[in-house]
PDB file of C-alpha atoms and ligand atoms in Angstrom:
ATOM      1  CA  MET A   1      82.698 137.419 124.086  1.00 45.00           C
ATOM      2  CA  PRO A   2      81.396 135.284 121.217  1.00 52.00           C
ATOM      3  CA  SER A   3      83.577 132.274 120.558  1.00 51.00           C
ATOM      4  CA  ALA A   4      86.361 132.900 118.106  1.00 58.00           C
ATOM      5  CA  VAL A   5      85.441 132.464 114.486  1.00 59.00           C
ATOM      6  CA  VAL A   6      88.599 133.470 112.678  1.00 57.00           C
ATOM      7  CA  PRO A   7      87.695 135.666 109.732  1.00 55.00           C
ATOM      8  CA  GLU A   8      88.976 134.286 106.451  1.00 52.00           C
ATOM      9  CA  ALA A   9      90.840 137.524 105.732  1.00 56.00           C
ATOM     10  CA  VAL A  10      93.390 136.849 108.483  1.00 76.00           C
ATOM     11  CA  ARG A  11      94.406 133.476 107.060  1.00 91.00           C
ATOM     12  CA  SER A  12      97.002 133.540 104.344  1.00 97.00           C
ATOM     13  CA  LEU A  13      96.387 131.478 101.229  1.00 98.00           C
ATOM     14  CA  SER A  14      99.170 129.017 102.055  1.00 98.00           C
ATOM     15  CA  VAL A  15      97.685 128.414 105.494  1.00 98.00           C
ATOM     16  CA  ALA A  16      94.169 127.993 104.093  1.00 98.00           C
ATOM     17  CA  MET A  17      95.468 125.481 101.527  1.00 98.00           C
ATOM     18  CA  ARG A  18      97.187 123.429 104.194  1.00 98.00           C
ATOM     19  CA  GLU A  19      94.488 123.652 106.867  1.00 98.00           C
ATOM     20  CA  ASP A  20      91.488 123.076 104.646  1.00 98.00           C
ATOM     21  CA  SER A  21      92.991 120.009 103.007  1.00 98.00           C
ATOM     22  CA  ARG A  22      94.183 118.440 106.253  1.00 98.00           C
ATOM     23  CA  SER A  23      91.484 115.771 106.473  1.00 98.00           C
ATOM     24  CA  GLU A  24      91.970 114.893 102.791  1.00 97.00           C
ATOM     25  CA  HIS A  25      95.709 114.713 103.411  1.00 97.00           C
ATOM     26  CA  ASP A  26      95.279 112.400 106.372  1.00 97.00           C
ATOM     27  CA  ALA A  27      92.973 110.138 104.371  1.00 96.00           C
ATOM     28  CA  ALA A  28      95.547 109.896 101.549  1.00 94.00           C
ATOM     29  CA  GLU A  29      98.350 109.285 104.022  1.00 94.00           C
ATOM     30  CA  HIS A  30      96.425 106.438 105.629  1.00 95.00           C
ATOM     31  CA  SER A  31      95.083 104.810 102.483  1.00 97.00           C
ATOM     32  CA  SER A  32      95.524 101.049 102.590  1.00 98.00           C
ATOM     33  CA  PHE A  33      97.801 101.017  99.573  1.00 98.00           C
ATOM     34  CA  MET A  34     100.157 103.607 101.105  1.00 97.00           C
ATOM     35  CA  SER A  35     100.167 101.899 104.510  1.00 96.00           C
ATOM     36  CA  GLU A  36     100.877  98.505 102.989  1.00 97.00           C
ATOM     37  CA  LEU A  37     103.543  99.923 100.682  1.00 97.00           C
ATOM     38  CA  LEU A  38     105.347 101.666 103.531  1.00 95.00           C
ATOM     39  CA  ASN A  39     105.136  98.554 105.684  1.00 94.00           C
ATOM     40  CA  GLY A  40     106.943  96.585 103.018  1.00 95.00           C
ATOM     41  CA  ARG A  41     103.920  94.468 102.113  1.00 96.00           C
ATOM     42  CA  VAL A  42     103.559  95.526  98.460  1.00 97.00           C
ATOM     43  CA  ASN A  43     105.592  93.821  95.768  1.00 97.00           C
ATOM     44  CA  GLU A  44     107.492  95.401  92.874  1.00 96.00           C
ATOM     45  CA  GLN A  45     104.495  95.169  90.557  1.00 96.00           C
ATOM     46  CA  GLY A  46     102.453  97.243  92.989  1.00 97.00           C
ATOM     47  CA  TYR A  47     105.089  99.952  93.107  1.00 97.00           C
ATOM     48  CA  VAL A  48     105.417  99.903  89.318  1.00 98.00           C
ATOM     49  CA  ASP A  49     101.644 100.306  88.958  1.00 98.00           C
ATOM     50  CA  TYR A  50     101.848 103.325  91.286  1.00 98.00           C
ATOM     51  CA  LEU A  51     104.717 104.814  89.276  1.00 98.00           C
ATOM     52  CA  LEU A  52     102.859 104.272  86.007  1.00 98.00           C
ATOM     53  CA  ARG A  53      99.925 106.299  87.326  1.00 98.00           C
ATOM     54  CA  LEU A  54     102.264 109.014  88.553  1.00 98.00           C
ATOM     55  CA  ARG A  55     103.933 109.022  85.153  1.00 98.00           C
ATOM     56  CA  ALA A  56     100.642 109.869  83.454  1.00 98.00           C
ATOM     57  CA  VAL A  57      99.772 112.548  86.011  1.00 98.00           C
ATOM     58  CA  TYR A  58     103.174 114.272  86.003  1.00 98.00           C
ATOM     59  CA  ARG A  59     103.437 114.195  82.229  1.00 98.00           C
ATOM     60  CA  THR A  60     100.130 116.026  81.982  1.00 98.00           C
ATOM     61  CA  LEU A  61     100.899 118.387  84.858  1.00 98.00           C
ATOM     62  CA  GLU A  62     104.309 119.265  83.490  1.00 98.00           C
ATOM     63  CA  ASP A  63     103.173 119.652  79.871  1.00 98.00           C
ATOM     64  CA  THR A  64     100.223 121.809  80.939  1.00 98.00           C
ATOM     65  CA  VAL A  65     102.209 124.010  83.302  1.00 98.00           C
ATOM     66  CA  ARG A  66     104.976 124.466  80.727  1.00 98.00           C
ATOM     67  CA  ALA A  67     102.448 125.440  78.061  1.00 98.00           C
ATOM     68  CA  ARG A  68     100.880 127.972  80.429  1.00 98.00           C
ATOM     69  CA  ARG A  69     104.068 129.285  82.021  1.00 98.00           C
ATOM     70  CA  HIS A  70     103.458 132.833  80.735  1.00 98.00           C
ATOM     71  CA  ASP A  71     100.226 133.129  82.687  1.00 97.00           C
ATOM     72  CA  PRO A  72     101.284 135.460  85.534  1.00 96.00           C
ATOM     73  CA  VAL A  73      99.896 133.169  88.248  1.00 97.00           C
ATOM     74  CA  VAL A  74     101.564 130.073  86.790  1.00 98.00           C
ATOM     75  CA  ALA A  75     104.800 131.996  86.130  1.00 98.00           C
ATOM     76  CA  ALA A  76     105.263 132.534  89.870  1.00 98.00           C
ATOM     77  CA  PHE A  77     105.585 128.762  90.366  1.00 98.00           C
ATOM     78  CA  TYR A  78     106.949 127.435  87.094  1.00 98.00           C
ATOM     79  CA  ASP A  79     110.268 125.777  87.832  1.00 98.00           C
ATOM     80  CA  PRO A  80     111.704 123.064  85.584  1.00 98.00           C
ATOM     81  CA  ALA A  81     113.924 121.923  88.501  1.00 98.00           C
ATOM     82  CA  LEU A  82     110.823 120.459  90.143  1.00 98.00           C
ATOM     83  CA  GLU A  83     109.815 118.307  87.182  1.00 98.00           C
ATOM     84  CA  ARG A  84     109.436 114.614  87.926  1.00 98.00           C
ATOM     85  CA  SER A  85     108.744 113.064  84.510  1.00 98.00           C
ATOM     86  CA  ALA A  86     112.379 112.222  83.802  1.00 98.00           C
ATOM     87  CA  THR A  87     112.893 110.844  87.312  1.00 98.00           C
ATOM     88  CA  ILE A  88     109.824 108.601  86.977  1.00 98.00           C
ATOM     89  CA  ALA A  89     111.122 107.328  83.633  1.00 98.00           C
ATOM     90  CA  ALA A  90     114.487 106.556  85.249  1.00 98.00           C
ATOM     91  CA  ASP A  91     112.803 104.762  88.149  1.00 98.00           C
ATOM     92  CA  LEU A  92     110.659 102.705  85.782  1.00 98.00           C
ATOM     93  CA  ASP A  93     113.830 101.691  83.942  1.00 97.00           C
ATOM     94  CA  HIS A  94     115.078 100.403  87.264  1.00 97.00           C
ATOM     95  CA  TRP A  95     111.896  98.714  88.507  1.00 97.00           C
ATOM     96  CA  ALA A  96     110.513  97.411  85.222  1.00 96.00           C
ATOM     97  CA  PRO A  97     113.163  97.588  82.509  1.00 96.00           C
ATOM     98  CA  GLY A  98     111.804  97.282  78.995  1.00 93.00           C
ATOM     99  CA  SER A  99     108.163  97.004  80.022  1.00 91.00           C
ATOM    100  CA  ALA A 100     105.221  98.988  78.634  1.00 91.00           C
ATOM    101  CA  ARG A 101     104.777 102.462  80.087  1.00 92.00           C
ATOM    102  CA  GLU A 102     101.091 103.017  79.401  1.00 91.00           C
ATOM    103  CA  VAL A 103      98.589 102.132  82.080  1.00 94.00           C
ATOM    104  CA  ASP A 104      94.861 101.559  81.848  1.00 96.00           C
ATOM    105  CA  SER A 105      93.777 103.589  84.856  1.00 98.00           C
ATOM    106  CA  PRO A 106      90.442 105.427  84.993  1.00 98.00           C
ATOM    107  CA  ALA A 107      91.685 107.326  88.068  1.00 98.00           C
ATOM    108  CA  ALA A 108      94.828 108.536  86.289  1.00 98.00           C
ATOM    109  CA  ARG A 109      92.761 109.502  83.243  1.00 98.00           C
ATOM    110  CA  ALA A 110      90.329 111.506  85.377  1.00 98.00           C
ATOM    111  CA  TYR A 111      93.235 113.245  87.140  1.00 99.00           C
ATOM    112  CA  CYS A 112      94.915 114.108  83.830  1.00 98.00           C
ATOM    113  CA  THR A 113      91.669 115.416  82.357  1.00 98.00           C
ATOM    114  CA  ARG A 114      91.096 117.668  85.348  1.00 99.00           C
ATOM    115  CA  ILE A 115      94.582 119.174  85.023  1.00 99.00           C
ATOM    116  CA  ALA A 116      94.481 119.564  81.255  1.00 98.00           C
ATOM    117  CA  ASP A 117      91.037 121.199  81.422  1.00 98.00           C
ATOM    118  CA  ALA A 118      92.026 123.744  84.090  1.00 98.00           C
ATOM    119  CA  ASP A 119      90.902 127.034  82.618  1.00 95.00           C
ATOM    120  CA  TRP A 120      92.546 129.278  85.206  1.00 97.00           C
ATOM    121  CA  GLY A 121      96.131 129.602  86.411  1.00 98.00           C
ATOM    122  CA  GLY A 122      94.997 129.386  90.031  1.00 98.00           C
ATOM    123  CA  ALA A 123      93.565 125.917  89.447  1.00 98.00           C
ATOM    124  CA  LEU A 124      96.847 124.762  87.942  1.00 98.00           C
ATOM    125  CA  VAL A 125      98.731 126.162  90.910  1.00 98.00           C
ATOM    126  CA  ALA A 126      96.479 124.114  93.204  1.00 98.00           C
ATOM    127  CA  HIS A 127      97.510 120.944  91.349  1.00 98.00           C
ATOM    128  CA  HIS A 128     101.147 122.035  91.285  1.00 98.00           C
ATOM    129  CA  TYR A 129     101.116 122.649  95.049  1.00 98.00           C
ATOM    130  CA  THR A 130      99.381 119.372  95.905  1.00 98.00           C
ATOM    131  CA  ARG A 131     101.936 117.253  94.099  1.00 98.00           C
ATOM    132  CA  TYR A 132     105.237 119.085  94.499  1.00 98.00           C
ATOM    133  CA  LEU A 133     104.865 120.335  98.056  1.00 98.00           C
ATOM    134  CA  GLY A 134     103.783 116.824  98.979  1.00 98.00           C
ATOM    135  CA  ASP A 135     106.823 115.365  97.223  1.00 98.00           C
ATOM    136  CA  LEU A 136     109.055 117.835  99.051  1.00 98.00           C
ATOM    137  CA  SER A 137     107.396 116.971 102.400  1.00 97.00           C
ATOM    138  CA  GLY A 138     106.125 113.472 103.149  1.00 94.00           C
ATOM    139  CA  GLY A 139     107.634 112.292  99.867  1.00 94.00           C
ATOM    140  CA  GLN A 140     111.093 112.646 101.355  1.00 93.00           C
ATOM    141  CA  ALA A 141     110.242 110.246 104.174  1.00 94.00           C
ATOM    142  CA  ILE A 142     108.511 107.865 101.771  1.00 96.00           C
ATOM    143  CA  GLY A 143     111.678 107.572  99.686  1.00 96.00           C
ATOM    144  CA  ARG A 144     113.709 106.640 102.763  1.00 96.00           C
ATOM    145  CA  ILE A 145     111.146 104.085 103.908  1.00 96.00           C
ATOM    146  CA  LEU A 146     111.007 102.439 100.470  1.00 96.00           C
ATOM    147  CA  ASP A 147     114.776 102.311 100.388  1.00 96.00           C
ATOM    148  CA  ARG A 148     114.732 100.232 103.568  1.00 95.00           C
ATOM    149  CA  ALA A 149     111.631  98.154 102.746  1.00 93.00           C
ATOM    150  CA  PHE A 150     112.997  97.015  99.382  1.00 93.00           C
ATOM    151  CA  ALA A 151     116.695  97.137 100.377  1.00 94.00           C
ATOM    152  CA  LEU A 152     117.360  99.340  97.369  1.00 96.00           C
ATOM    153  CA  GLY A 153     120.631 100.924  98.423  1.00 96.00           C
ATOM    154  CA  GLY A 154     119.308 104.189  97.027  1.00 95.00           C
ATOM    155  CA  ALA A 155     118.601 102.833  93.532  1.00 97.00           C
ATOM    156  CA  GLY A 156     115.290 103.376  91.733  1.00 98.00           C
ATOM    157  CA  LEU A 157     114.301 106.308  93.931  1.00 98.00           C
ATOM    158  CA  SER A 158     115.067 109.306  91.713  1.00 98.00           C
ATOM    159  CA  PHE A 159     111.463 110.423  92.066  1.00 98.00           C
ATOM    160  CA  TYR A 160     112.186 111.475  95.651  1.00 98.00           C
ATOM    161  CA  GLU A 161     115.426 113.305  94.854  1.00 97.00           C
ATOM    162  CA  PHE A 162     115.274 117.025  94.237  1.00 98.00           C
ATOM    163  CA  PRO A 163     118.151 119.349  93.415  1.00 98.00           C
ATOM    164  CA  MET A 164     116.995 121.927  95.970  1.00 97.00           C
ATOM    165  CA  ARG A 165     116.801 121.883  99.772  1.00 97.00           C
ATOM    166  CA  ALA A 166     113.198 121.157 100.670  1.00 98.00           C
ATOM    167  CA  LYS A 167     112.635 123.425 103.651  1.00 98.00           C
ATOM    168  CA  PRO A 168     113.766 126.776 102.205  1.00 98.00           C
ATOM    169  CA  TYR A 169     112.137 125.931  98.894  1.00 98.00           C
ATOM    170  CA  LYS A 170     108.791 125.213 100.541  1.00 98.00           C
ATOM    171  CA  ASP A 171     109.048 128.426 102.572  1.00 98.00           C
ATOM    172  CA  GLY A 172     109.670 130.409  99.398  1.00 98.00           C
ATOM    173  CA  TYR A 173     106.835 128.609  97.650  1.00 98.00           C
ATOM    174  CA  ARG A 174     104.384 129.483 100.423  1.00 98.00           C
ATOM    175  CA  ALA A 175     105.582 133.097 100.323  1.00 98.00           C
ATOM    176  CA  ARG A 176     104.829 133.182  96.589  1.00 98.00           C
ATOM    177  CA  LEU A 177     101.366 131.762  97.239  1.00 98.00           C
ATOM    178  CA  ASP A 178     100.728 134.485  99.795  1.00 98.00           C
ATOM    179  CA  ALA A 179     102.024 137.176  97.438  1.00 97.00           C
ATOM    180  CA  LEU A 180      99.461 136.249  94.773  1.00 97.00           C
ATOM    181  CA  ASP A 181      97.091 138.769  96.306  1.00 82.00           C
ATOM    182  CA  LEU A 182      93.944 136.953  95.201  1.00 95.00           C
ATOM    183  CA  ASP A 183      90.570 138.172  96.335  1.00 95.00           C
ATOM    184  CA  LEU A 184      88.653 135.968  98.754  1.00 95.00           C
ATOM    185  CA  ASP A 185      86.611 134.271  96.041  1.00 97.00           C
ATOM    186  CA  ASP A 186      89.660 133.367  93.999  1.00 97.00           C
ATOM    187  CA  ALA A 187      91.535 132.193  97.080  1.00 97.00           C
ATOM    188  CA  ALA A 188      88.556 129.957  97.910  1.00 97.00           C
ATOM    189  CA  ARG A 189      88.647 128.592  94.356  1.00 98.00           C
ATOM    190  CA  VAL A 190      92.307 127.635  94.785  1.00 98.00           C
ATOM    191  CA  VAL A 191      91.581 125.915  98.088  1.00 98.00           C
ATOM    192  CA  ASP A 192      88.640 124.049  96.548  1.00 98.00           C
ATOM    193  CA  GLU A 193      90.864 122.846  93.717  1.00 98.00           C
ATOM    194  CA  VAL A 194      93.450 121.602  96.234  1.00 98.00           C
ATOM    195  CA  LYS A 195      90.701 119.454  97.738  1.00 98.00           C
ATOM    196  CA  VAL A 196      89.793 118.199  94.282  1.00 98.00           C
ATOM    197  CA  ALA A 197      93.468 117.353  93.689  1.00 98.00           C
ATOM    198  CA  PHE A 198      93.582 115.364  96.928  1.00 98.00           C
ATOM    199  CA  ALA A 199      90.399 113.513  95.951  1.00 98.00           C
ATOM    200  CA  LEU A 200      91.987 112.612  92.619  1.00 98.00           C
ATOM    201  CA  ASN A 201      95.043 111.270  94.450  1.00 98.00           C
ATOM    202  CA  GLN A 202      92.779 109.339  96.755  1.00 98.00           C
ATOM    203  CA  ALA A 203      91.107 107.775  93.729  1.00 98.00           C
ATOM    204  CA  LEU A 204      94.541 106.641  92.484  1.00 98.00           C
ATOM    205  CA  PHE A 205      95.157 105.003  95.843  1.00 98.00           C
ATOM    206  CA  ASP A 206      91.687 103.424  95.869  1.00 98.00           C
ATOM    207  CA  GLU A 207      92.423 101.840  92.510  1.00 98.00           C
ATOM    208  CA  LEU A 208      95.708 100.466  93.806  1.00 98.00           C
ATOM    209  CA  THR A 209      94.099  99.338  97.060  1.00 98.00           C
ATOM    210  CA  ALA A 210      91.598  97.292  95.051  1.00 98.00           C
ATOM    211  CA  ASN A 211      94.576  95.514  93.466  1.00 98.00           C
ATOM    212  CA  LEU A 212      96.311  94.762  96.781  1.00 98.00           C
ATOM    213  CA  PRO A 213      95.617  91.006  96.664  1.00 98.00           C
ATOM    214  CA  ALA A 214      97.708  90.873  93.488  1.00 98.00           C
ATOM    215  CA  TYR A 215     100.503  92.880  95.108  1.00 98.00           C
ATOM    216  CA  ARG A 216     101.099  90.711  98.182  1.00 96.00           C
ATOM    217  CA  ARG A 217     104.727  90.285  98.931  1.00 91.00           C
TER     218      ARG A 217
HETATM  219  C1  HEM B   1     102.196 108.141 103.451  1.00 62.80           C
HETATM  220  C2  HEM B   1     101.901 109.221 102.791  1.00 62.80           C
HETATM  221  C3  HEM B   1     102.203 110.611 103.257  1.00 62.80           C
HETATM  222  C4  HEM B   1     102.926 111.041 104.318  1.00 62.80           C
HETATM  223  C5  HEM B   1     103.663 110.222 105.354  1.00 62.80           C
HETATM  224  C6  HEM B   1     102.885 112.490 104.294  1.00 62.80           C
HETATM  225  C7  HEM B   1     103.477 113.301 105.224  1.00 62.80           C
HETATM  226  C8  HEM B   1     103.511 114.667 105.200  1.00 62.80           C
HETATM  227  C9  HEM B   1     104.114 115.518 106.183  1.00 62.80           C
HETATM  228  C10 HEM B   1     104.839 115.023 107.440  1.00 62.80           C
HETATM  229  C11 HEM B   1     103.938 116.785 105.804  1.00 62.80           C
HETATM  230  C12 HEM B   1     104.374 118.048 106.566  1.00 62.80           C
HETATM  231  C13 HEM B   1     105.754 118.464 106.167  1.00 62.80           C
HETATM  232  C14 HEM B   1     106.121 119.844 106.648  1.00 62.80           C
HETATM  233  O1  HEM B   1     105.691 120.261 107.722  1.00 62.80           O
HETATM  234  O2  HEM B   1     106.844 120.532 105.913  1.00 62.80           O
HETATM  235  C15 HEM B   1     103.234 116.753 104.550  1.00 62.80           C
HETATM  236  C16 HEM B   1     102.893 117.859 103.830  1.00 62.80           C
HETATM  237  C17 HEM B   1     102.228 117.809 102.631  1.00 62.80           C
HETATM  238  N1  HEM B   1     101.755 116.684 101.997  1.00 62.80           N
HETATM  239 FE1  HEM B   1     101.913 114.807 102.623  1.00 62.80          FE
HETATM  240  N2  HEM B   1     102.174 112.898 103.217  1.00 62.80           N
HETATM  241  C18 HEM B   1     101.735 111.771 102.556  1.00 62.80           C
HETATM  242  C19 HEM B   1     100.974 111.728 101.432  1.00 62.80           C
HETATM  243  C20 HEM B   1     100.617 112.820 100.693  1.00 62.80           C
HETATM  244  C21 HEM B   1      99.864 112.778  99.478  1.00 62.80           C
HETATM  245  C22 HEM B   1      99.339 111.523  98.800  1.00 62.80           C
HETATM  246  C23 HEM B   1      99.741 114.063  99.054  1.00 62.80           C
HETATM  247  C24 HEM B   1      99.075 114.601  97.815  1.00 62.80           C
HETATM  248  C25 HEM B   1      99.214 114.090  96.644  1.00 62.80           C
HETATM  249  C26 HEM B   1     100.415 114.915 100.007  1.00 62.80           C
HETATM  250  C27 HEM B   1     100.513 116.285  99.926  1.00 62.80           C
HETATM  251  C28 HEM B   1     101.115 117.094 100.848  1.00 62.80           C
HETATM  252  C29 HEM B   1     101.207 118.530 100.732  1.00 62.80           C
HETATM  253  C30 HEM B   1     100.660 119.378  99.611  1.00 62.80           C
HETATM  254  C31 HEM B   1     101.913 118.976 101.837  1.00 62.80           C
HETATM  255  C32 HEM B   1     102.323 120.403 102.153  1.00 62.80           C
HETATM  256  C33 HEM B   1     101.390 121.049 103.166  1.00 62.80           C
HETATM  257  C34 HEM B   1     101.788 122.495 103.368  1.00 62.80           C
HETATM  258  O3  HEM B   1     102.751 122.723 104.086  1.00 62.80           O
HETATM  259  O4  HEM B   1     101.145 123.357 102.786  1.00 62.80           O
HETATM  260  N3  HEM B   1     100.928 114.125 100.988  1.00 62.80           N
HETATM  261  N4  HEM B   1     102.985 115.459 104.202  1.00 62.80           N
END
């Protein structure tokens, strides 16, 4: 018997998205900025700089998805209950009250441009998946770790709080991905865009990693 090469047709889209972005995911998870942040070695300014980049990205993602919510592919995922812009604003009020909200970040600009220029609903779904399923997965643990590292008593962590239960929501989300019934080429385009989304997140982390000396706690 030839060794098993699993034909693409037997993998669902949700599995392909997860499996084919695994190495990118692991790289993001182990970026120096993230590791230092979760080990309690990044100061408030570092976390604020992270939030400011997320603010730009989520504003663009949420504006773009809302504007395109009647596209049938986007419609299957559009859900205002996921939106993070208001939670980021609330967290910034906690972490940096009264300070400027704009950030000069080439990585955030590149990320925003990529989302805003997406000319196909499937590409937007790839960006939607990469952020929100991440927030509903590892994001939940990150919130708890930050709570301990900064002794926050739960304050300033709205970004990690969702109104829905994560597990059933993620299961439903993956079922909707698999019900999209895309042909193989389009499914491959979605997976490719997930990898692009991870690379854009990595670039955000790289920018923050370069600033680590200024964030020492
Ligand atoms: C320290 C940082 C991170 C940790 C500890 C972490 C951890 C995890 C864990 C444990 C899961 C699996 C959860 C499950 O089985 O339901 C997961 C899933 C996921 N993470 Fe992360 N993650 C991190 C960073 C990121 C980043 C930066 C992104 C992208 C922006 C991301 C995107 C995702 C996505 C999209 C999934 C869902 C995979 C799927 O089930 O399809 N994660 N993460």
